[in-house]
Coordinates of C-alpha atoms and ligand atoms in Angstrom, one line a residue:
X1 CA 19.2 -25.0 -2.4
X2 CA 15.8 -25.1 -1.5
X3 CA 13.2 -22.5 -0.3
X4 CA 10.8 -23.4 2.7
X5 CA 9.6 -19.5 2.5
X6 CA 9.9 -18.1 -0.9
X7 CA 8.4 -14.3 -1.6
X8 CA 7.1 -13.6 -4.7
X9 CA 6.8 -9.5 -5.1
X10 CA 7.6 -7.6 -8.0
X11 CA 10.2 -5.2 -7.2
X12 CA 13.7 -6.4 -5.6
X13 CA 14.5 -6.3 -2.2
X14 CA 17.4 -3.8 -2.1
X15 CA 19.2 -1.2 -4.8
X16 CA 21.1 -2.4 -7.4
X17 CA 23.8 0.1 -8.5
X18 CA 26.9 0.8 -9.7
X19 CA 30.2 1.0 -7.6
X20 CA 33.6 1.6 -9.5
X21 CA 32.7 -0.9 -12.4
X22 CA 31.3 -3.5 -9.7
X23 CA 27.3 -4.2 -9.0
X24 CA 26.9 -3.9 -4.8
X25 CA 23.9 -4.5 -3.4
X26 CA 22.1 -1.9 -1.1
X27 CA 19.7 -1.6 1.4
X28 CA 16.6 0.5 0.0
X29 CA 17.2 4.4 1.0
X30 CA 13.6 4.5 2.2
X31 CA 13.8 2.1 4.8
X32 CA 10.0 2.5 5.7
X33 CA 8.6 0.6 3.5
X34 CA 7.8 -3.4 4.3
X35 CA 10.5 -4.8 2.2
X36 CA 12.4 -4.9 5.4
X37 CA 9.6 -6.7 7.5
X38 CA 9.1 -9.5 4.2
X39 CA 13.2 -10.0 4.7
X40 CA 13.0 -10.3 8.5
X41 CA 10.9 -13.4 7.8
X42 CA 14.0 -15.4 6.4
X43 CA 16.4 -15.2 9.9
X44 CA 13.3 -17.6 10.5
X45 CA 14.0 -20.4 7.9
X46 CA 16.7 -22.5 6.7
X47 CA 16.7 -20.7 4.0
X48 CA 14.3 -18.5 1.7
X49 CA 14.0 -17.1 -2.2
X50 CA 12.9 -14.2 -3.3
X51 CA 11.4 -13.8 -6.8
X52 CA 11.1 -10.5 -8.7
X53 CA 11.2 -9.2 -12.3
X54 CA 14.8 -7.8 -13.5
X55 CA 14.5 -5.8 -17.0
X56 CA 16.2 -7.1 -19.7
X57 CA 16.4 -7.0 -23.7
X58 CA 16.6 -10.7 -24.5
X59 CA 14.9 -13.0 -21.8
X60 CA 17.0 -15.9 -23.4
X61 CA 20.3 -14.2 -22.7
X62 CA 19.7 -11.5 -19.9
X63 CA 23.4 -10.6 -19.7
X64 CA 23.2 -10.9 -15.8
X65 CA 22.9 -13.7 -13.3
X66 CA 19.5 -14.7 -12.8
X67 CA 20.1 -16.4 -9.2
X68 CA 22.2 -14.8 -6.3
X69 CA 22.7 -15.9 -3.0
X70 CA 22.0 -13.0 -0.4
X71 CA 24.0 -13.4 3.1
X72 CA 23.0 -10.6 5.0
X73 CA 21.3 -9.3 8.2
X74 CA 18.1 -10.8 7.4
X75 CA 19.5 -14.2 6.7
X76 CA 20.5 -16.6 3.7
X77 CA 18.0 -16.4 0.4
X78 CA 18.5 -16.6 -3.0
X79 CA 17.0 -13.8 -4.9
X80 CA 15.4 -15.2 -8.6
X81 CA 15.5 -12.1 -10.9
X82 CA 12.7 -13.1 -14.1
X83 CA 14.2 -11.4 -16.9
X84 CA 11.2 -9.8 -18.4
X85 CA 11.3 -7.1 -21.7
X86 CA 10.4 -3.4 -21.3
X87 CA 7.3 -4.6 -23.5
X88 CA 6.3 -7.1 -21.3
X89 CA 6.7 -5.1 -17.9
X90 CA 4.7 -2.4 -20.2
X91 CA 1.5 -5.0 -21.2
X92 CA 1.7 -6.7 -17.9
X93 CA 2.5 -3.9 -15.2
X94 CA 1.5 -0.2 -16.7
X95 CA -1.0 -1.7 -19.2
X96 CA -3.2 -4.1 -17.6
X97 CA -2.3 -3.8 -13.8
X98 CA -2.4 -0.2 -13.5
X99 CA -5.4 0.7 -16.8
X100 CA -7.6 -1.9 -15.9
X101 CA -7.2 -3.4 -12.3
X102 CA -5.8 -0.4 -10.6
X103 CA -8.8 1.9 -11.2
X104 CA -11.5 -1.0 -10.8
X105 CA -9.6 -2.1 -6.9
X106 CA -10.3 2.2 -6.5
X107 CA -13.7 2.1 -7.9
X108 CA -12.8 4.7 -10.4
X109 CA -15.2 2.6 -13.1
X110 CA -14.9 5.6 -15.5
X111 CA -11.4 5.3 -15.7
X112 CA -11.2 1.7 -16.4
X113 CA -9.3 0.9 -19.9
X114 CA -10.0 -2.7 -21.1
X115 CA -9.1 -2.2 -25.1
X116 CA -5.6 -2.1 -24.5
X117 CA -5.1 -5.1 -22.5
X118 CA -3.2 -8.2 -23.9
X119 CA -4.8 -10.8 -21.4
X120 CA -1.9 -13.6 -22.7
X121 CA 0.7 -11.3 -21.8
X122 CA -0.5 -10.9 -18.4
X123 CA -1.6 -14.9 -18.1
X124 CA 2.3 -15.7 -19.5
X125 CA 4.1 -13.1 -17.0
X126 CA 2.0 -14.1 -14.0
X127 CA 3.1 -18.0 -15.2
X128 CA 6.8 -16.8 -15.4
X129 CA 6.5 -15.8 -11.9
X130 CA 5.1 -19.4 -10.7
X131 CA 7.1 -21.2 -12.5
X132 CA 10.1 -19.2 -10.9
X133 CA 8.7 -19.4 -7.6
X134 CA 7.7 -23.6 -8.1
X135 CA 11.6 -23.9 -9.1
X136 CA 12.9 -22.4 -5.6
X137 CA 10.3 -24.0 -3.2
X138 CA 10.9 -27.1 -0.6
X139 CA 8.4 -29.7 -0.3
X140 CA 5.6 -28.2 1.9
X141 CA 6.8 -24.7 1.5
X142 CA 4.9 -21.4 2.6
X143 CA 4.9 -19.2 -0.9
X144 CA 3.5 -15.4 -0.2
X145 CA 2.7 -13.7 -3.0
X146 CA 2.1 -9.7 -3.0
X147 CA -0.6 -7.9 -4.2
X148 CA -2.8 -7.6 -7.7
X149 CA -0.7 -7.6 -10.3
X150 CA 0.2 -11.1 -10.0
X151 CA -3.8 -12.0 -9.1
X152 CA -3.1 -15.6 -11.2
X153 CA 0.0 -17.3 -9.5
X154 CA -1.7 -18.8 -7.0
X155 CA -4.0 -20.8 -9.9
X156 CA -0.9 -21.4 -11.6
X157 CA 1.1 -22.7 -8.5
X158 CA -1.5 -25.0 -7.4
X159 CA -1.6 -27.1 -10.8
X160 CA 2.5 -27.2 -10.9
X161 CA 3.1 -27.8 -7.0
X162 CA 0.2 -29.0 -5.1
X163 CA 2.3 -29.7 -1.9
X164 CA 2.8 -26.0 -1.5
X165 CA 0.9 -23.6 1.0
X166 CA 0.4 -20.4 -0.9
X167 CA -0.6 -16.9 0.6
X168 CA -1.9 -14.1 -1.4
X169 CA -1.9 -10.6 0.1
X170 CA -3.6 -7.6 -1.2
X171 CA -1.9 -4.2 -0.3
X172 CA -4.9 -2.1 -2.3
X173 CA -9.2 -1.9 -1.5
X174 CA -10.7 -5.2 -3.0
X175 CA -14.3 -4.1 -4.6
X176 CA -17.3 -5.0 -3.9
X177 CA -18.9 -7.6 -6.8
X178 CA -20.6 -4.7 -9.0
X179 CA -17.4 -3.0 -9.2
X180 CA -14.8 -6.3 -9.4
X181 CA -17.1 -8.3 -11.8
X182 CA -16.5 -5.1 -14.8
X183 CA -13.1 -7.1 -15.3
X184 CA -13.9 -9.7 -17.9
X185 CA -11.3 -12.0 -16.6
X186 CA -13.4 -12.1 -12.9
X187 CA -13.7 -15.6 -12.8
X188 CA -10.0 -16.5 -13.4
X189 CA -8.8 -14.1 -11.6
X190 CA -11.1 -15.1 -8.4
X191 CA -10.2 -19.5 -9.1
X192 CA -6.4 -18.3 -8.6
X193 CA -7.1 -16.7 -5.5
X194 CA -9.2 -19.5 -4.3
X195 CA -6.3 -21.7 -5.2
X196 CA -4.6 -20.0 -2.5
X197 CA -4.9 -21.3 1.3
X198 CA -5.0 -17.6 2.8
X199 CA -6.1 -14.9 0.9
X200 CA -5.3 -11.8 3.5
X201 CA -6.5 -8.1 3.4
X202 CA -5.8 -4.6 5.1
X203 CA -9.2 -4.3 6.7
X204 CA -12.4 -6.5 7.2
X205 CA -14.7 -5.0 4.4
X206 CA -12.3 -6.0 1.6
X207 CA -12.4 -9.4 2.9
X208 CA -16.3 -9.3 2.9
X209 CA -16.3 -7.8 -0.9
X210 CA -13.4 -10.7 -1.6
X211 CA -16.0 -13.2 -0.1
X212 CA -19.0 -11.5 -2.1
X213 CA -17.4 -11.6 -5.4
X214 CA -16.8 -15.3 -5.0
X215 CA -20.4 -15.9 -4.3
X216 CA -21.3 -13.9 -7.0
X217 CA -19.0 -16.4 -9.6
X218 CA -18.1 -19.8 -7.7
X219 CA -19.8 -22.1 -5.4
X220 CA -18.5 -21.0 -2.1
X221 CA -19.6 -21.8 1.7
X222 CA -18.4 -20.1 4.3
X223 CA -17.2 -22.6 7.0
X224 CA -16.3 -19.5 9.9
X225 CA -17.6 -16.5 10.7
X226 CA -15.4 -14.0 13.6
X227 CA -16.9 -10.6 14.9
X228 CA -14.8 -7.8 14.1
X229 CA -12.5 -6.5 17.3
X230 CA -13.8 -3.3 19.1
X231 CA -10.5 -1.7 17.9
X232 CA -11.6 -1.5 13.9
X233 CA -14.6 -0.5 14.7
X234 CA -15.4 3.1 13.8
X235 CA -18.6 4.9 13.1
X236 CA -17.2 7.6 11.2
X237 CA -16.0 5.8 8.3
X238 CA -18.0 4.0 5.9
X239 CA -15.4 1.6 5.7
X240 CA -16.4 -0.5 8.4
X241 CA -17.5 -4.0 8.9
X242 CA -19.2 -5.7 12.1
X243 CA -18.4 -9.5 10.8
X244 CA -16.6 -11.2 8.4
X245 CA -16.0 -14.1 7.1
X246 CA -12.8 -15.8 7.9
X247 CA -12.7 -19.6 6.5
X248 CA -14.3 -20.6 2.9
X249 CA -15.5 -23.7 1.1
X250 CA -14.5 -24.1 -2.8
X251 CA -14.2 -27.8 -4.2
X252 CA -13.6 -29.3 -1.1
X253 CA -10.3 -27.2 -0.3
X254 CA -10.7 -24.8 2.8
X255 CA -9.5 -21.0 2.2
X256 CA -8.6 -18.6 5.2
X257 CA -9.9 -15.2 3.8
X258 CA -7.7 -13.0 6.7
X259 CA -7.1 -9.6 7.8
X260 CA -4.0 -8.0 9.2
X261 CA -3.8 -4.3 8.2
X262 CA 0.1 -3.3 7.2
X263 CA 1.1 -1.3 10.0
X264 CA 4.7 0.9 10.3
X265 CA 7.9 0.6 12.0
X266 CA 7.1 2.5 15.2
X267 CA 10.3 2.1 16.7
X268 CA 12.2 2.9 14.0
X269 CA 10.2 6.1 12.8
X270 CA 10.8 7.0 17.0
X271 CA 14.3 6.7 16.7
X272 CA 14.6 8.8 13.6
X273 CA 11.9 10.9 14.7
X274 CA 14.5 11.8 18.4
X275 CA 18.1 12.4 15.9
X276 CA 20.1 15.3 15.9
X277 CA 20.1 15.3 12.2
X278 CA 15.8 15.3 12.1
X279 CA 15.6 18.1 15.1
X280 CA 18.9 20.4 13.1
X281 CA 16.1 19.9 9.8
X282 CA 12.9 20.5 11.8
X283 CA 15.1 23.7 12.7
X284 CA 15.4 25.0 9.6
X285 CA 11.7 24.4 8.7
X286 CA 10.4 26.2 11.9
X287 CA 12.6 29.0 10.9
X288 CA 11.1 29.0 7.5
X289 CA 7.4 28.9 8.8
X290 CA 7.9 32.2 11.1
X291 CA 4.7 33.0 12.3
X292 CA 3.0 30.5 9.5
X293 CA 0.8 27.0 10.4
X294 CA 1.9 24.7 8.0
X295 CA -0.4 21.6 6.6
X296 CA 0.8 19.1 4.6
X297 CA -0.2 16.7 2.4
X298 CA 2.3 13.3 1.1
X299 CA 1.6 11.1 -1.5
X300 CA 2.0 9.4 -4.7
X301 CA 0.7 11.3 -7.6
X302 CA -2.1 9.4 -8.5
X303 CA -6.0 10.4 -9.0
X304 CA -6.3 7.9 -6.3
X305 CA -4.8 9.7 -3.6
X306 CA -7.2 13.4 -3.8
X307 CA -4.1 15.4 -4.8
X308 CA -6.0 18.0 -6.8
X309 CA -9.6 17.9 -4.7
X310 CA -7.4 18.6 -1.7
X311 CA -6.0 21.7 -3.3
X312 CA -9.1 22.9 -4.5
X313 CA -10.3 22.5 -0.9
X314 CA -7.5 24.7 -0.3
X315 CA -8.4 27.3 -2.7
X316 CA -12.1 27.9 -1.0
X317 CA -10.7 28.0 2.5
X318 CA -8.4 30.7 1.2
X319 CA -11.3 32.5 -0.8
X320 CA -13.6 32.4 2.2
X321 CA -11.1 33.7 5.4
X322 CA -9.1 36.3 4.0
X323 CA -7.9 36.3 7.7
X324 CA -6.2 33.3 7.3
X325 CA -4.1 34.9 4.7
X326 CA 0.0 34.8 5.6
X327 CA -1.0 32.3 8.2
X328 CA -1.2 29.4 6.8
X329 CA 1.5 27.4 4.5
X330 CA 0.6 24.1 2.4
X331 CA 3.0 21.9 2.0
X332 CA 1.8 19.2 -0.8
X333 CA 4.7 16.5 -1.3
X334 CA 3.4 14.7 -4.4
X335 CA 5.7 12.2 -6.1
X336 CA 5.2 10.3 -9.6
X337 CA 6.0 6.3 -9.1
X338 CA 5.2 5.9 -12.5
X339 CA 6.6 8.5 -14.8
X340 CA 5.9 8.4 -18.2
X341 CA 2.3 7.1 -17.7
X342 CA -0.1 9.6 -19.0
X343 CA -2.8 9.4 -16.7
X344 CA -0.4 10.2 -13.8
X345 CA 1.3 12.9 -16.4
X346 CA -2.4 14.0 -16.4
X347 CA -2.6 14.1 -13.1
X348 CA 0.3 15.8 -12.3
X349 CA -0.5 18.6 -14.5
X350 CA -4.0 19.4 -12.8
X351 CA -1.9 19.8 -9.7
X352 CA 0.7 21.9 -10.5
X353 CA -1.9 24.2 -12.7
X354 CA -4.3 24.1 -9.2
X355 CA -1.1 25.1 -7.0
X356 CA 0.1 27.2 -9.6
X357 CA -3.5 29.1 -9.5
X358 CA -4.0 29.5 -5.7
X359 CA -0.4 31.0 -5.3
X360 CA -1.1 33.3 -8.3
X361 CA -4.2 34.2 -7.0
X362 CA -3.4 34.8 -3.4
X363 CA 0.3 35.0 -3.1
X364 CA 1.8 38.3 -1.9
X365 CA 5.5 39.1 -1.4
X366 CA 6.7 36.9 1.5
X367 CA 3.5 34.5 1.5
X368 CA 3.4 31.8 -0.8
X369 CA 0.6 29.6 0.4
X370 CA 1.5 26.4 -1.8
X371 CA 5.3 25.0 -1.7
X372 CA 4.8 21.8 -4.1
X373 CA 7.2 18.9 -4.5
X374 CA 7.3 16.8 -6.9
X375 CA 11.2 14.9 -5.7
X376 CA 10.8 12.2 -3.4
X377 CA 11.5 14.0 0.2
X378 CA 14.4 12.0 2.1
X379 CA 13.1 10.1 4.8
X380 CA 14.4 12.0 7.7
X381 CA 13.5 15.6 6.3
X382 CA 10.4 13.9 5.7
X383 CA 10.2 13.0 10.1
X384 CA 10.9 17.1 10.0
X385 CA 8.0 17.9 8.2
X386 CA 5.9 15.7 9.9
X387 CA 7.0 16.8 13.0
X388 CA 6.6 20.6 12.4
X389 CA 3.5 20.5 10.7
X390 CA 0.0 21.7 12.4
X391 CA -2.1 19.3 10.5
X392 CA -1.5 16.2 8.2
X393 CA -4.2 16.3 5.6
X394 CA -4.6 12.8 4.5
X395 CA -7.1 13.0 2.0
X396 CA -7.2 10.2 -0.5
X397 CA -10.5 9.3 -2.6
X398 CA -10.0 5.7 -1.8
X399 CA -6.4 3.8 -0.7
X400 CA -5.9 0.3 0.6
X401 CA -4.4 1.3 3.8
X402 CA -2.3 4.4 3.9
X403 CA 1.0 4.8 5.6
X404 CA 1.4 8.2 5.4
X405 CA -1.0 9.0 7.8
X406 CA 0.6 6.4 10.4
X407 CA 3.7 7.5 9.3
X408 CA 3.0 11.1 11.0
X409 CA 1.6 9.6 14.1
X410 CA 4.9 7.9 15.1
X411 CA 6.3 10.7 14.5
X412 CA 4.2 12.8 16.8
X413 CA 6.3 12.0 20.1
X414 CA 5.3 15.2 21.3
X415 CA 1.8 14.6 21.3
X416 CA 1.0 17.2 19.3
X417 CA -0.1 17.4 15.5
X418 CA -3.6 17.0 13.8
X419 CA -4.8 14.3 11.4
X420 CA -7.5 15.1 8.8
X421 CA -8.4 11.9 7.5
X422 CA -9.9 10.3 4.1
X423 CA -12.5 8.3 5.3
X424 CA -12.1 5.9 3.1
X425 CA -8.4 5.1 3.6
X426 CA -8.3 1.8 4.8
X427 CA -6.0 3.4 8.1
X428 CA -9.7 5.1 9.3
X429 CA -11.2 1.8 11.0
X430 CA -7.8 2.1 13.1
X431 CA -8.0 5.7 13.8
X432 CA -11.3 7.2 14.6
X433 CA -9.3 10.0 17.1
X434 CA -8.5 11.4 13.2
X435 CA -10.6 14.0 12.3
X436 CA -12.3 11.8 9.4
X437 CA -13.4 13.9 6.2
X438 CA -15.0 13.0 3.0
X439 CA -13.2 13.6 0.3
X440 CA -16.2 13.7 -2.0
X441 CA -18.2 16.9 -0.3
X442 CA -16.7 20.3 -0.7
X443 CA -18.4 21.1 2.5
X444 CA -16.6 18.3 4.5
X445 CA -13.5 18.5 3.1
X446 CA -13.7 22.4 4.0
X447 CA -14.8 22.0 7.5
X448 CA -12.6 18.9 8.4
X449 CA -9.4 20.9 7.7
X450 CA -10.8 24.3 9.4
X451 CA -11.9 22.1 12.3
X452 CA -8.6 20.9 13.1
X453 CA -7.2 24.0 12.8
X454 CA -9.6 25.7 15.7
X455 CA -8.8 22.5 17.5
X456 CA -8.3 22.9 21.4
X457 CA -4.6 21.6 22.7
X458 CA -6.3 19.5 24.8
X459 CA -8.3 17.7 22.1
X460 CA -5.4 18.1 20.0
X461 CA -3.1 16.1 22.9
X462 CA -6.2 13.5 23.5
X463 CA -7.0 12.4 19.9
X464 CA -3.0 12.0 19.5
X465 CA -2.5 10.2 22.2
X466 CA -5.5 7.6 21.2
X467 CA -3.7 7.4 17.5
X468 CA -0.5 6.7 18.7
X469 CA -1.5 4.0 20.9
X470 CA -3.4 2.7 18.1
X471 CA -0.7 2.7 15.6
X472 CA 1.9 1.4 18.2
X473 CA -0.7 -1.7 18.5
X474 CA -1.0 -2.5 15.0
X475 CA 2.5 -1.8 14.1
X476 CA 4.6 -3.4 11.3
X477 CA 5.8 -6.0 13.6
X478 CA 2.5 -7.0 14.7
X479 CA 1.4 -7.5 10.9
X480 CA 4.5 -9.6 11.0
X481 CA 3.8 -12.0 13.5
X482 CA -0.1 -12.0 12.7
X483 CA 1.5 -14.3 9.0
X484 CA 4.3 -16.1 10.8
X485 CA 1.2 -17.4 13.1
X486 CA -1.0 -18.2 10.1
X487 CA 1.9 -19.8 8.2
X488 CA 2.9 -22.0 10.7
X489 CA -0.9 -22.8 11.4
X490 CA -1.3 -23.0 7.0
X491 CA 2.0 -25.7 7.5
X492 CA 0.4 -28.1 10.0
X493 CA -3.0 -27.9 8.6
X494 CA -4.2 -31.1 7.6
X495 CA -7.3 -30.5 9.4
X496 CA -7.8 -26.2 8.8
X497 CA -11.3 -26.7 10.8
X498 CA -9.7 -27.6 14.0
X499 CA -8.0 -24.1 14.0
X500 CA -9.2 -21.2 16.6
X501 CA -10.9 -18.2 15.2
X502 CA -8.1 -15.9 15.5
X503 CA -10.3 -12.6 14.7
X504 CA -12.5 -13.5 17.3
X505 CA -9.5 -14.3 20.0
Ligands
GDG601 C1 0.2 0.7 -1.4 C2 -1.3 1.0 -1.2 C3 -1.0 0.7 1.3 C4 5.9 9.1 -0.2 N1 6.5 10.3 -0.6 C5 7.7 10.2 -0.1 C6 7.9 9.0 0.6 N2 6.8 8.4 0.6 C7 6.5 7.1 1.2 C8 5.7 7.3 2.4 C9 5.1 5.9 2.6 C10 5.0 5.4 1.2 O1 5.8 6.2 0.4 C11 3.6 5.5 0.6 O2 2.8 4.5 1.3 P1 1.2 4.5 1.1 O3 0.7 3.5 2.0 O4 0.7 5.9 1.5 O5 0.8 4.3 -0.4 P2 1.1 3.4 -1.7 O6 2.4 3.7 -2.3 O7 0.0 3.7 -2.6 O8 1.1 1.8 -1.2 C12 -1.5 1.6 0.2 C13 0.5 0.3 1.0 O9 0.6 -0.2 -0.4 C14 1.0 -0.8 1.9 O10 0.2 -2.0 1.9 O11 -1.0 1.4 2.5 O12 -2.9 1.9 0.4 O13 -1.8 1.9 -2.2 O14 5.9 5.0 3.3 O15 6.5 7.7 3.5 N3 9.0 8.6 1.2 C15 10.1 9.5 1.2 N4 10.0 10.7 0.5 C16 8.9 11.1 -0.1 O16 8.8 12.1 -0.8 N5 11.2 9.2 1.8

């Protein structure tokens, strides 16, 4: 059956395992992410698909089914698994996704790695994927595809079905055009997206570099221009943008270039946040603490993300207030996505030797001022932590949105907790009642996390209160409904100039 909303993201939308000889299906364990919020669009379609990549050793002959029909809570879809080799996921995902485009999205230029990269690999995975999509869409049908590693699908798409509306969205920073245009492949990589009818961001200043880049290789026009909302305004982040562009010109097609930052399930996170199970863990942590503050830090062990730099911030804090000694505990939750890469190997490495050193160094019988984790936390112990802790230090060198940080706001119900922020996490237009750091100066990093420390209760209260009403606004629901308003406008669109500036609304 046909598809009048098909999904193109790489991973699967649930866990695939193993039950007395039998595969079952499951709901992912970390319900937080927005795999749940992509399925929740099919309860409003006939029917959807789903396409992702399934490893296998001989594409030919995968040895499982390559269509199933899901019937679940979400709705009907069919779920296309492309059976793809280990070396192709290697040369398409690790290889050229995470070498070459991941560090240029994070301008890291220094860490770019072109030499490896098997460009036909990537062009014939990223056609796999189109062709898969092509096969399950209705005439007319929306197709949203996810995020860089699959930059050429639109392109692709457009030549095989041009009845389709295609979204593109971007979950990392786009560039700005001296950073994009080091990728040799700029200019096809840029006509896919154009091929697209919306091409949709986190936060208004990718947009504006997405619209610079294309000036800087097509013939574009802008056709609409929107003023950014007060909201995502925020002086103390360099990240932000006044105006953007929000409709383009490129051989006669219109493109809506939008912005809907990823927000998370409030209401959910609340609900686990108020269980008997999260407040008998928070318990046990409090118990732990004693007398100790404790700080932590969460994310994906990556050099995007500040890991080590945050630890060495750590280190001087430490060096400089001996009085702060036995009072403070670090808790840095840093988990490898993609073990067995070197650079994250690397990576990993720096920060256990930089933990390894500041607990060596200042460390005394009952005080161990680093606790590092490298195990994925479960998501409720996780609410504990973020619940008990003084401050979340959210710290990242760059990052596309961050939902760590919003993560810890919902589950501040009781108004309490501080957020040291990255400045340039993509989350710091939304929250400017975060204490915003750079994670570049030693001497901003230092006093950002010393800052909120000292930090009245009654600033502590007010700036929480401001971040949870501004992550309750922009929640994962409202990202929701911002596409389902832009796909049906994308579906009736034979005349995209007639639409109302939705920015400016
Ligand atoms: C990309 C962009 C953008 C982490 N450790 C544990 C754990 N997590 C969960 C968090 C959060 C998620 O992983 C990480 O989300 P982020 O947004 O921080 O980062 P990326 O993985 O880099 O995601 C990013 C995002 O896409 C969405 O568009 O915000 O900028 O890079 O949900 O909770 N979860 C559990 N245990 C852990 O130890 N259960």
């Amino acid at each position: 059956m046909s598809s009048d909303l098909v999904i193109v993201y790489h991973r699967q939308p649930y866990e695939e395992v193993e039950e007395h000889g039998k595969t079952v299906f499951r709901e992912n364990k970390s319900p937080n992410g927005i795999v749940p919020t992509l399925k929740s669009f099919f309860g409003r379609v006939d029917h959807g698909a789903w396409i992702a990549w399934k490893l296998a050793e001989d594409v030919k002959n995968p040895g499982f089914e390559q269509r199933i029909e899901m019937n679940d809570v979400y709705g009907k879809y069919t779920v296309s698994r492309l059976p793809l080799t280990s070396e192709q996921v290697r040369e398409f995902y690790h290889v050229t996704s995470k070498e070459a485009f991941w560090p240029i999205l994070h301008a890291f230029k220094e860490r770019y790695n072109y030499d490896p990269v098997d460009w036909q690999n990537f062009r014939d995975v990223n056609r796999a994927f189109a062709e898969a999509a092509a096969a399950e869409a209705a005439l007319g049908a929306v197709v949203w595809v996810h995020d860089y590693n699959l930059w050429l699908v639109p392109g692709y798409l457009r030549q095989m079905r041009p009845d389709l509306r295609i979204a593109f969205y971007h979950h990392t920073p786009f560039p700005s055009a001296d950073m994009f245009n080091v990728l040799p492949w700029r200019r096809e990589i840029i006509e896919s997206l154009l091929a697209a009818d919306i091409v949709g961001f986190h936060i208004p200043r990718y947009a504006a570099n997405f619209v610079s880049v294309a000036r800087s290789l097509l013939d574009v026009t802008e056709v609409a221009r929107a003023k950014v909302p007060d909201q995502w305004i925020n002086e103390g982040t360099g990240l932000t943008e006044r105006s953007v562009t929000e409709r383009l010109e490129h051989n006669g097609r219109e493109v809506q270039v939008s912005v809907a930052p990823v927000g998370v399930d409030v209401d959910f996170i609340e609900e686990r946040a108020a269980s008997k199970e999260t407040a008998r863990l928070g318990a046990d942590i409090a118990a732990e603490l004693g007398d100790a503050r404790l700080i932590l830090s969460v994310g994906r062990t990556d050099y995007t993300k500040g890991g080590v730099e945050q630890l060495q911030s750590f280190e001087r804090i430490l060096e400089a207030h001996p009085d702060l000694h036995g009072k403070l505990r670090l808790m840095h939750v840093s988990v490898s996505a993609n073990r067995g890469m070197e650079v994250y190997a690397a990576v990993q490495d720096e920060i256990e030797q930089t933990a390894g050193r500041i607990n060596g160094r200042f460390g005394k019988l009952g005080w161990q001022p680093v606790s590092l984790m490298s195990n994925a936390v479960p998501f409720d112990q996780l609410i504990a932590y973020y619940q008990q802790a003084a401050v979340a230090w959210i710290t990242p060198l760059a990052d596309g949105m961050n939902l760590v940080c919003k993560e810890f706001i919902a589950s501040r119900t009781d108004g309490k907790g501080v957020l040291v922020l990255s400045e340039f996490a993509g989350a710091a237009v939304q929250l400017s009642a975060a204490v915003l750091t750079n994670p570049y100066s030693h001497r901003s990093m230092d006093h950002a996390i010393l800052a909120a420390l000292e930090m009245s209760d009654t600033d502590v209260r007010a700036r929480m209160e401001a971040l949870r009403e501004a992550v309750a606004r922009d929640d994962i629901g409202a990202w929701g409904d911002w596409h389902r308003i832009a796909f049906e406008d994308v579906a009736h669109a034979p005349a995209p100039r007639d639409q109302a500036s939705r920015l400016s609304a």
